[in-house]
XYZ file of C-alpha atoms in Angstrom:
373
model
C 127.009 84.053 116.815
C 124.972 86.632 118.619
C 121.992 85.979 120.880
C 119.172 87.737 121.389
C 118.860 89.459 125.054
C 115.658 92.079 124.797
C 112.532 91.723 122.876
C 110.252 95.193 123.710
C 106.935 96.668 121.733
C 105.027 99.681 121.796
C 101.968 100.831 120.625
C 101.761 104.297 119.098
C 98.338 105.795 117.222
C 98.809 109.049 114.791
C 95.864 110.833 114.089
C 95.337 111.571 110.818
C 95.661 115.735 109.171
C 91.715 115.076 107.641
C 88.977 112.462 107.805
C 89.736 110.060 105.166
C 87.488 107.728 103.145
C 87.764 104.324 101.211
C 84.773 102.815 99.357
C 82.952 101.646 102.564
C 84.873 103.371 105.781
C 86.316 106.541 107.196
C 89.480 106.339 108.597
C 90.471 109.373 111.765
C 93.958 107.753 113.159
C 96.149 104.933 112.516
C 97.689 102.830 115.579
C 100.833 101.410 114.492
C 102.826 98.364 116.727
C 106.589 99.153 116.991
C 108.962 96.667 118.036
C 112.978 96.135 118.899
C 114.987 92.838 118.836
C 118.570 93.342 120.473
C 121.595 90.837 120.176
C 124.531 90.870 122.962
C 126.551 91.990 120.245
C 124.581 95.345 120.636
C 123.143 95.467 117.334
C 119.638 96.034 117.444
C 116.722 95.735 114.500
C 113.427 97.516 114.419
C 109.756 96.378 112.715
C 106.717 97.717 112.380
C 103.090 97.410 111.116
C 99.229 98.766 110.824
C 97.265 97.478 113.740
C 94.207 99.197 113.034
C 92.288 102.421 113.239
C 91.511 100.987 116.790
C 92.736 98.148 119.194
C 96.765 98.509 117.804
C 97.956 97.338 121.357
C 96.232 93.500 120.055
C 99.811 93.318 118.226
C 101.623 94.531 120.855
C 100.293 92.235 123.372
C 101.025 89.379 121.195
C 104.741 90.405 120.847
C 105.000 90.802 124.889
C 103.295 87.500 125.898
C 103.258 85.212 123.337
C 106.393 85.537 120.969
C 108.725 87.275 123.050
C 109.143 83.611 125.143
C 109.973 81.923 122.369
C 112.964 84.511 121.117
C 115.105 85.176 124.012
C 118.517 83.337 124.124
C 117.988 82.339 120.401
C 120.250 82.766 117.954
C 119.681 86.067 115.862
C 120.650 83.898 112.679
C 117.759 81.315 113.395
C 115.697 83.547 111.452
C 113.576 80.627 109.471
C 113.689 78.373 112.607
C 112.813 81.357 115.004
C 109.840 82.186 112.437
C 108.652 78.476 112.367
C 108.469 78.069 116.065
C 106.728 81.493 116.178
C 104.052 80.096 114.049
C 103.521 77.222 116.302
C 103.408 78.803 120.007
C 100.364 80.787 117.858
C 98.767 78.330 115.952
C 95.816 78.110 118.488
C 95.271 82.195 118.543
C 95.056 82.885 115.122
C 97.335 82.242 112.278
C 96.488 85.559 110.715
C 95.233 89.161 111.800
C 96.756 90.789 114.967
C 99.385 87.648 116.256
C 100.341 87.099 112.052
C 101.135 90.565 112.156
C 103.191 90.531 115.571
C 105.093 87.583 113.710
C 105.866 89.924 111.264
C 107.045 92.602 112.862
C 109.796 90.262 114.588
C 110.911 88.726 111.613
C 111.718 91.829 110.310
C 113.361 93.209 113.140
C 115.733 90.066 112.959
C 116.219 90.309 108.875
C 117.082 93.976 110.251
C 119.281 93.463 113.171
C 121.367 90.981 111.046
C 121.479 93.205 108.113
C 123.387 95.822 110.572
C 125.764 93.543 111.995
C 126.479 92.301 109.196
C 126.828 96.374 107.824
C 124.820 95.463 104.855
C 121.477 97.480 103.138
C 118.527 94.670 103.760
C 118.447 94.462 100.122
C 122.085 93.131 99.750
C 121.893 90.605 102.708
C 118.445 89.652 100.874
C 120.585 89.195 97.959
C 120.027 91.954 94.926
C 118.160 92.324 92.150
C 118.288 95.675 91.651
C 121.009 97.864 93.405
C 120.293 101.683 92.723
C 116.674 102.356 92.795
C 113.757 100.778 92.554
C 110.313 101.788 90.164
C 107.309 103.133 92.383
C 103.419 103.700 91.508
C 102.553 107.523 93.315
C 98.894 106.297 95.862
C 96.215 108.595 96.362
C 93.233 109.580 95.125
C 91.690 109.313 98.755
C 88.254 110.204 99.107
C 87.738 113.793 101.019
C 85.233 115.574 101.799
C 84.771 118.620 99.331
C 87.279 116.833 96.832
C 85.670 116.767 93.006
C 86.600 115.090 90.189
C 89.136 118.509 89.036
C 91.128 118.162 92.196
C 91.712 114.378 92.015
C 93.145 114.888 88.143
C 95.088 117.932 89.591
C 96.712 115.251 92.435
C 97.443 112.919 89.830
C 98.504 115.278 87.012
C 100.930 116.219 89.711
C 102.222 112.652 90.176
C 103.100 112.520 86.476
C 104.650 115.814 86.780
C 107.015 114.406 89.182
C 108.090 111.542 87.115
C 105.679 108.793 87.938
C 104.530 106.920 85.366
C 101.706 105.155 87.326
C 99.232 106.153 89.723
C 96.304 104.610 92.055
C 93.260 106.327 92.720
C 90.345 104.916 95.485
C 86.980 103.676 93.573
C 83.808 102.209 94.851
C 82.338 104.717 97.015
C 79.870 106.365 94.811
C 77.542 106.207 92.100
C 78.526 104.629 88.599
C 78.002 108.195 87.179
C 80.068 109.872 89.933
C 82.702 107.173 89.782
C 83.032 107.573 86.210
C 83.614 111.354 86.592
C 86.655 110.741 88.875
C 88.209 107.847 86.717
C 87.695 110.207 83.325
C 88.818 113.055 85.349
C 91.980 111.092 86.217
C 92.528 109.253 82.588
C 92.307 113.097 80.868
C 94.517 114.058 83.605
C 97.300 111.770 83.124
C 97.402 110.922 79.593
C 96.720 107.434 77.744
C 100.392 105.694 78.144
C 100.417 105.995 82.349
C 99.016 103.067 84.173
C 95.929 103.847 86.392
C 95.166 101.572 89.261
C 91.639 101.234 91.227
C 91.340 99.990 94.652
C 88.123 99.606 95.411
C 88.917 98.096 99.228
C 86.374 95.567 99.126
C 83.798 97.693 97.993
C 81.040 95.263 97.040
C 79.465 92.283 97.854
C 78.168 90.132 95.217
C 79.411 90.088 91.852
C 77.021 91.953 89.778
C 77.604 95.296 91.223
C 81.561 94.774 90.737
C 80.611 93.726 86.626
C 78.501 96.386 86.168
C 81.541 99.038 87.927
C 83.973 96.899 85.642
C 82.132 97.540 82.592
C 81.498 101.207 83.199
C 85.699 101.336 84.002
C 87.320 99.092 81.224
C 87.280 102.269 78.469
C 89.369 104.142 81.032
C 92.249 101.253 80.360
C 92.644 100.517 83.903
C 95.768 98.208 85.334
C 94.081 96.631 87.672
C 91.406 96.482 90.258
C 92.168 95.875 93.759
C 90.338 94.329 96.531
C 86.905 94.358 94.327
C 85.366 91.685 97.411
C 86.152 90.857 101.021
C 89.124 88.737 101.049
C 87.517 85.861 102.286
C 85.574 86.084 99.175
C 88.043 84.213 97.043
C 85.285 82.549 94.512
C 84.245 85.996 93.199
C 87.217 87.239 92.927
C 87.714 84.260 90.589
C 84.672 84.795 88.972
C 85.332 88.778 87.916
C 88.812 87.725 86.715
C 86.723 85.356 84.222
C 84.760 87.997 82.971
C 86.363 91.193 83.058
C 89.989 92.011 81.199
C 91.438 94.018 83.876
C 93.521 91.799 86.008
C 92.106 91.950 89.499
C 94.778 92.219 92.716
C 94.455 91.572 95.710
C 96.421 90.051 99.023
C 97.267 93.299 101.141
C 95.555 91.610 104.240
C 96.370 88.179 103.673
C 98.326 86.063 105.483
C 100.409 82.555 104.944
C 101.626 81.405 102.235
C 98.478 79.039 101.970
C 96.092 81.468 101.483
C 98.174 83.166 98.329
C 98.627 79.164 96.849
C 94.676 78.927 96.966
C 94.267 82.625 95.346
C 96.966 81.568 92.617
C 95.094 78.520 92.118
C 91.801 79.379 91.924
C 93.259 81.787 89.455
C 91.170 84.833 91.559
C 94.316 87.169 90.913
C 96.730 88.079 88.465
C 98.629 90.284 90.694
C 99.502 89.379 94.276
C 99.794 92.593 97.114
C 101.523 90.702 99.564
C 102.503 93.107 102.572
C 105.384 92.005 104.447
C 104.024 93.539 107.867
C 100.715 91.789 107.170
C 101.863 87.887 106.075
C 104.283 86.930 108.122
C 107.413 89.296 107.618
C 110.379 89.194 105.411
C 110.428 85.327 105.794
C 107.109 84.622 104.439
C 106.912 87.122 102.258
C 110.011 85.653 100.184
C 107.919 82.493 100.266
C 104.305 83.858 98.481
C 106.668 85.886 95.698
C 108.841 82.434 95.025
C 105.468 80.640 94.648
C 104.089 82.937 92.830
C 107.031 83.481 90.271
C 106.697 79.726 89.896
C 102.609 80.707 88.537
C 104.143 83.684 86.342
C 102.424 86.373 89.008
C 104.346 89.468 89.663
C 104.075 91.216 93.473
C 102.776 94.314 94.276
C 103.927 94.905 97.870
C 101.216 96.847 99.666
C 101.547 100.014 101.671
C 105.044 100.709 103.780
C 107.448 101.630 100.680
C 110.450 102.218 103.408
C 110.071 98.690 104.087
C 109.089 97.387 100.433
C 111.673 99.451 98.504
C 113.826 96.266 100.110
C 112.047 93.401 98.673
C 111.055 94.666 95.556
C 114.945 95.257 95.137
C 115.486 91.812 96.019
C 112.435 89.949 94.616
C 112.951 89.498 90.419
C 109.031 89.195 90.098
C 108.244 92.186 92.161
C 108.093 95.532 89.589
C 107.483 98.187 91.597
C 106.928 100.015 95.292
C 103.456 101.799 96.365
C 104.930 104.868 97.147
C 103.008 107.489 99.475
C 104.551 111.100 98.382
C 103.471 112.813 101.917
C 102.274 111.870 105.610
C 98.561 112.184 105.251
C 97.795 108.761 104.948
C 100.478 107.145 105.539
C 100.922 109.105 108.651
C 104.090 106.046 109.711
C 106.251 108.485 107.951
C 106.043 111.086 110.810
C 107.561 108.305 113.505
C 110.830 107.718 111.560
C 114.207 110.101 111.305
C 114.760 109.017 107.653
C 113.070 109.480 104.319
C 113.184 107.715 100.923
C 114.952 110.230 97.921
C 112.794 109.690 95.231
C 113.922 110.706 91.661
C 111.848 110.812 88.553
C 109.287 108.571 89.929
C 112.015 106.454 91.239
C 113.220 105.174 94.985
C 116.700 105.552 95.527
C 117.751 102.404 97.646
C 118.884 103.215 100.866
C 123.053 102.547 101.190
C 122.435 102.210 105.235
C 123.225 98.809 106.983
C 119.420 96.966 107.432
C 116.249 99.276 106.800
C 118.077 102.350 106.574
C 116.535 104.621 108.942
C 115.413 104.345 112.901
C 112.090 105.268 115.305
C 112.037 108.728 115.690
C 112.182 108.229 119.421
C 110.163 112.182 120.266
C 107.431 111.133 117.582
C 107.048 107.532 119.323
C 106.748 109.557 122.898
C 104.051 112.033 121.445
C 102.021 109.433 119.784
C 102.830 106.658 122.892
C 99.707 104.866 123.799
C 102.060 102.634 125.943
C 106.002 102.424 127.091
C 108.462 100.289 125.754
C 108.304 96.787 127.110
């Protein structure tokens, strides 16, 4: 048995290289919460999420004052009773958004700590499915300024060049006539036997503007299309997966299992994005995919493929990792000492005990916007 004796969180915020636009926003940094979750046996596990372009240190303060009470002395191992008693001491400050996410950074500092006592990848102490590498989907096709339709098929000619054999590209922003230049730009590009993904990051608002995008996209054979509404708008997303083919996914910024039982339901996706830093952690995150393997649903883990590459190892209904092949997005690469190998559009699992890498402890100082505590 091993106890837990420190619970401390940062707040770091990483500008980004270039301005960079979804459908309906421009993002100019990322502020990421960092936490740490030591045992008196010295072993010590790490966690992480996306707190926002602004306001990051919401998920830190929730770690400091609200959940870090409720951890010390406990048993490291208490992992589903730790995460249970976390969700009550919250219940009245929000059972999603900032304090979900603080939950989930915790829980998978513990899954992490234990994984490294116990000198185990997270994968294995998650219990297998897959034990050499994992399939990955290459994300892009970010919206910058001066990028036309010829660079976005070079990106993702590229991504097929390096083995991928699916690739996301951001829709939604412009006109039907412009959008339709990128997507054909990208389907030439590619080829007709790799998937192409759309994520449209809640894009529109009512449901005739997403058919009328749908209808203009469906002779490009698109996989999916993701976040089409608002996720609180769970009736239209029902309503476009009635009427279009193209299975719609969603889920990256939902949390509980609850909400993914009503989506499922409702039948409003065919393919659940559950992010681990997002729902609840590791803990809940093992919950959604079980529920939804029990609905025939696969998972799509959202965003953070250093942390994914894990679960979709481990998760039989989870195909593949989002995979981010450089820092200018996904600018959390530049605050780590380890990289992913990828090989032929595949991520080599990590043979380290837990995660498989550590903070970068001069990137978390340069990008501080608080100390440890």
């Amino acid at each position: 048995m091993a106890t837990i004796v420190d619970v401390k969180a940062r707040t770091v915020s990483v500008p980004l290289d270039n301005p960079t636009s979804f459908s309906n926003r421009q993002v100019l940094k990322r502020d990421y919460a960092v936490v740490e979750v030591v045992g008196d046996d010295g072993h010590k596990g790490i966690g992480f999420c996306y707190g926002g372009s602004n306001a990051g240190r919401l998920v830190t303060h929730a770690v400091r004052e609200l959940l870090k009470p409720v951890l010390m002395g406990q048993d490291t191992h208490r992992v589903e009773g730790l995460w249970r008693e976390m969700y009550q001491e919250a219940l009245l400050h929000g059972r999603a958004g900032s304090v979900m996410r603080a939950i989930s950074i915790i829980d998978t500092a513990l899954w992490d700590r234990n994984a490294r006592a116990a000198n185990l990848p997270l994968y294995k102490m998650l219990g297998a499915n897959e034990t050499e590498s994992v399939a990955a989907y290459a994300s892009g096709g970010y919206y910058l300024e001066g990028k036309t339709p010829a660079h976005l098929a070079d990106e993702m000619r590229a991504h097929v060049a390096n083995g991928f054999k699916a690739v996301k590209l951001k829709v939604g922003r412009d006109s039907l006539a412009e959008e339709e230049a990128r997507l054909a730009a990208v389907r030439d590009a590619v080829g007709p036997d790799v998937l192409v993904m759309m994520d449209a990051n809640n894009a529109w608002r009512d449901l005739p503007s997403a058919l009328a995008f749908m209808r203009m996209a469906e002779p490009y054979d698109p996989y999916w299309i993701e976040e089409p509404f608002s996720p609180d708008d769970i009736d239209n997303h029902r309503r476009l997966a009635e009427r279009t083919p193209v299975p719609v996914a969603t889920g990256e910024i939902e949390a509980g299992r609850w909400r993914f039982k009503e989506l499922l339901d409702k039948e409003a996706a065919m393919i659940l994005q559950t992010d681990a830093a997002v729902c609840g952690g590791i803990t809940e995150f093992r919950r959604i995919a079980a529920t939804a393997a029990s609905y025939g649903v696969e998972v799509f883990p959202h965003w953070f493929h250093d942390l994914h590459v894990h679960l979709v190892a481990s998760t039989p209904n989870a195909p593949m990792v989002e995979y981010f092949a450089d820092d200018q997005v996904l600018n959390f690469r530049r605050l780590i000492d380890t990289q992913l190998r990828c090989d032929n559009g595949r991520l080599m699992l990590p043979t380290s005990p837990g995660l498989g890498f550590d903070f970068d402890a001069d990137a978390l100082a340069r990008f501080a916007v608080d100390d440890w505590q």
